[in-house]
Amino acid sequence: MQKRKIIIINGPNLNLLGKREPEIYGGDSFEEFFKKLQNKNPEFQLEYYQSNIEGKLVSKIQQAEGEVDGILLNAAAYTHTSVAIHDAIGAITVPVVEIHISNIYKREEFRHKSIISSKCVGMISGLGLKGYQLGLEYFKSTNK
Ligand code: DQA
C-alpha cells in the first residue's frame, strides 16, 4: 500500500530553530527533529519545506493539491498578516492543520489573531515541537 504523504511547511525564521530564542522555541534544530519524526511515523511519507518568503509558501501550498494528503503548516509571522496564505489554503482541498510551537495567546497581542485559522481544520499552539507529532496523530485518525 502507498504511504500517505504529509508535508510540513514552515514559514519565516523557523530555519533558525535551535538558535532562535531557545527559551521560547527550544534547542532542537528542525532538521534533527524532522528525522526523528519520520522514524517515529513510518506509516507516512513526510516532506519538509521551509521558506522565509511569503510567495514561495503560497506556491508550495498551491502545489500540494493532488500531491499530498495533508499539510502541517506553521506559517510563523505570516500567520498574523498573510491574506495570500489564507487564500491559498482556501483554494485547495488538502486538509491543513495549523501549528505553533509557542502559545500565541500567551504572547504579544499582535500574535493573538491568526488570519489563517478560519481555513484550517484546526490549530495546535503552545505544545512545543510535539505539536507536529500531534498534528500527525490527527491525520492518523482520519482517512483523508
Ligand atoms: C510561531 C508563532 C508566531 O507568532 C511567530 O511569529 C513565529 C513562530 C510559533 O511556532 O510559535 O515565528 O508560529
CSV table of C-alpha atoms and ligand atoms in Angstrom, one decimal:
chain,number,residue,atom,x,y,z
A,1,MET,CA,0.0,0.0,0.0
A,2,GLN,CA,1.2,3.5,-0.8
A,3,LYS,CA,2.1,5.6,2.2
A,4,ARG,CA,0.0,8.7,2.8
A,5,LYS,CA,2.1,11.9,2.2
A,6,ILE,CA,2.2,14.7,4.6
A,7,ILE,CA,4.1,17.9,4.0
A,8,ILE,CA,5.3,20.1,6.8
A,9,ILE,CA,5.6,23.7,5.7
A,10,ASN,CA,7.4,26.2,8.0
A,11,GLY,CA,7.5,29.9,7.5
A,12,PRO,CA,9.9,32.7,8.2
A,13,ASN,CA,12.7,32.4,10.8
A,14,LEU,CA,11.8,28.7,11.6
A,15,ASN,CA,15.1,27.8,9.8
A,16,LEU,CA,16.7,29.3,12.9
A,17,LEU,CA,15.1,26.8,15.3
A,18,GLY,CA,17.6,25.7,17.9
A,19,LYS,CA,19.4,29.0,17.7
A,20,ARG,CA,16.5,31.5,17.8
A,21,GLU,CA,15.1,32.4,21.3
A,22,PRO,CA,15.6,28.9,22.7
A,23,GLU,CA,13.6,29.8,25.8
A,24,ILE,CA,10.5,30.1,23.6
A,25,TYR,CA,11.2,27.7,20.7
A,26,GLY,CA,13.5,25.1,22.3
A,27,GLY,CA,17.1,24.0,21.5
A,28,ASP,CA,16.5,21.5,18.7
A,29,SER,CA,17.0,22.2,15.0
A,30,PHE,CA,14.1,21.3,12.8
A,31,GLU,CA,16.2,19.1,10.6
A,32,GLU,CA,17.2,16.9,13.6
A,33,PHE,CA,13.6,16.9,14.8
A,34,PHE,CA,12.3,16.0,11.3
A,35,LYS,CA,14.5,12.9,11.1
A,36,LYS,CA,13.1,11.7,14.4
A,37,LEU,CA,9.5,12.5,13.4
A,38,GLN,CA,9.9,10.4,10.2
A,39,ASN,CA,11.4,7.5,12.1
A,40,LYS,CA,8.5,7.6,14.6
A,41,ASN,CA,5.9,7.7,11.9
A,42,PRO,CA,6.8,5.2,9.3
A,43,GLU,CA,3.3,4.9,8.0
A,44,PHE,CA,3.6,8.4,6.5
A,45,GLN,CA,5.9,9.7,3.8
A,46,LEU,CA,6.9,13.1,5.3
A,47,GLU,CA,8.3,16.0,3.4
A,48,TYR,CA,9.7,19.2,4.9
A,49,TYR,CA,9.7,22.6,3.3
A,50,GLN,CA,10.8,25.9,4.8
A,51,SER,CA,10.8,29.4,3.3
A,52,ASN,CA,11.2,32.9,4.6
A,53,ILE,CA,9.4,34.2,1.5
A,54,GLU,CA,5.6,34.6,1.6
A,55,GLY,CA,5.1,33.9,-2.2
A,56,LYS,CA,7.1,30.7,-2.0
A,57,LEU,CA,4.9,29.5,0.8
A,58,VAL,CA,1.8,30.3,-1.2
A,59,SER,CA,3.2,28.4,-4.2
A,60,LYS,CA,4.1,25.4,-2.1
A,61,ILE,CA,0.6,25.3,-0.6
A,62,GLN,CA,-0.9,25.5,-4.2
A,63,GLN,CA,1.3,22.7,-5.4
A,64,ALA,CA,0.2,20.4,-2.6
A,65,GLU,CA,-3.1,19.9,-4.2
A,66,GLY,CA,-3.3,16.4,-5.7
A,67,GLU,CA,0.2,15.7,-4.4
A,68,VAL,CA,-0.2,15.2,-0.6
A,69,ASP,CA,-2.8,14.0,1.8
A,70,GLY,CA,-2.3,16.6,4.5
A,71,ILE,CA,-0.3,19.7,5.4
A,72,LEU,CA,1.1,20.7,8.8
A,73,LEU,CA,1.6,24.5,8.4
A,74,ASN,CA,3.5,26.7,10.7
A,75,ALA,CA,3.2,30.0,8.8
A,76,ALA,CA,5.1,31.7,11.7
A,77,ALA,CA,4.8,35.5,11.5
A,78,TYR,CA,2.7,35.3,8.3
A,79,THR,CA,0.0,33.7,10.4
A,80,HIS,CA,-0.8,37.2,11.6
A,81,THR,CA,-0.5,39.1,8.4
A,82,SER,CA,-0.9,37.0,5.2
A,83,VAL,CA,-4.2,37.2,3.3
A,84,ALA,CA,-2.4,35.4,0.5
A,85,ILE,CA,-1.7,32.3,2.6
A,86,HIS,CA,-5.2,32.4,3.9
A,87,ASP,CA,-6.5,32.4,0.3
A,88,ALA,CA,-4.1,29.7,-0.8
A,89,ILE,CA,-5.3,27.4,2.0
A,90,GLY,CA,-8.9,28.2,0.9
A,91,ALA,CA,-8.0,27.4,-2.7
A,92,ILE,CA,-7.0,23.7,-2.1
A,93,THR,CA,-8.9,20.7,-0.8
A,94,VAL,CA,-6.0,19.2,1.1
A,95,PRO,CA,-6.6,19.5,4.9
A,96,VAL,CA,-4.3,21.9,6.7
A,97,VAL,CA,-3.5,21.7,10.4
A,98,GLU,CA,-2.1,25.0,11.8
A,99,ILE,CA,0.8,24.5,14.1
A,100,HIS,CA,2.5,27.0,16.5
A,101,ILE,CA,5.4,25.9,18.8
A,102,SER,CA,4.6,28.6,21.3
A,103,ASN,CA,1.2,29.5,22.7
A,104,ILE,CA,0.4,32.5,20.6
A,105,TYR,CA,-2.3,33.6,23.1
A,106,LYS,CA,0.2,34.0,25.9
A,107,ARG,CA,2.4,36.3,23.9
A,108,GLU,CA,2.2,39.8,22.4
A,109,GLU,CA,-1.3,40.9,21.4
A,110,PHE,CA,-0.4,41.1,17.7
A,111,ARG,CA,0.1,37.3,17.8
A,112,HIS,CA,-3.4,36.6,19.2
A,113,LYS,CA,-5.0,36.9,15.8
A,114,SER,CA,-4.4,34.2,13.3
A,115,ILE,CA,-5.9,35.1,9.9
A,116,ILE,CA,-5.3,31.6,8.5
A,117,SER,CA,-7.2,29.6,11.2
A,118,SER,CA,-10.6,30.0,9.5
A,119,LYS,CA,-9.3,28.0,6.5
A,120,CYS,CA,-7.6,25.2,8.6
A,121,VAL,CA,-9.1,22.1,10.1
A,122,GLY,CA,-7.7,23.0,13.5
A,123,MET,CA,-4.9,24.6,15.4
A,124,ILE,CA,-2.3,23.3,17.8
A,125,SER,CA,-0.4,26.0,19.7
A,126,GLY,CA,1.9,26.1,22.7
A,127,LEU,CA,2.9,22.4,22.9
A,128,GLY,CA,6.4,22.9,21.5
A,129,LEU,CA,7.6,20.7,18.7
A,130,LYS,CA,5.3,18.0,20.0
A,131,GLY,CA,2.6,19.9,18.1
A,132,TYR,CA,3.9,18.4,14.8
A,133,GLN,CA,3.5,14.9,16.2
A,134,LEU,CA,0.0,15.7,17.4
A,135,GLY,CA,-0.9,17.0,14.0
A,136,LEU,CA,0.2,13.7,12.6
A,137,GLU,CA,-1.9,11.9,15.1
A,138,TYR,CA,-4.9,13.8,13.7
A,139,PHE,CA,-4.1,12.6,10.2
A,140,LYS,CA,-3.7,9.0,11.5
A,141,SER,CA,-7.2,9.3,12.9
A,142,THR,CA,-8.7,10.3,9.5
A,143,ASN,CA,-8.7,8.6,6.2
A,144,LYS,CA,-8.3,11.7,4.2
B,1,DQA,C1,5.2,30.8,15.8
B,1,DQA,C2,4.5,32.0,16.5
B,1,DQA,C3,4.5,33.2,15.6
B,1,DQA,O1,3.8,34.3,16.3
B,1,DQA,C4,5.9,33.6,15.4
B,1,DQA,O2,6.0,34.8,14.5
B,1,DQA,C5,6.8,32.5,14.8
B,1,DQA,C6,6.6,31.2,15.3
B,1,DQA,C7,5.3,29.6,16.7
B,1,DQA,O3,5.6,28.5,16.1
B,1,DQA,O4,5.1,29.7,17.9
B,1,DQA,O5,7.7,32.8,14.1
B,1,DQA,O6,4.4,30.4,14.6
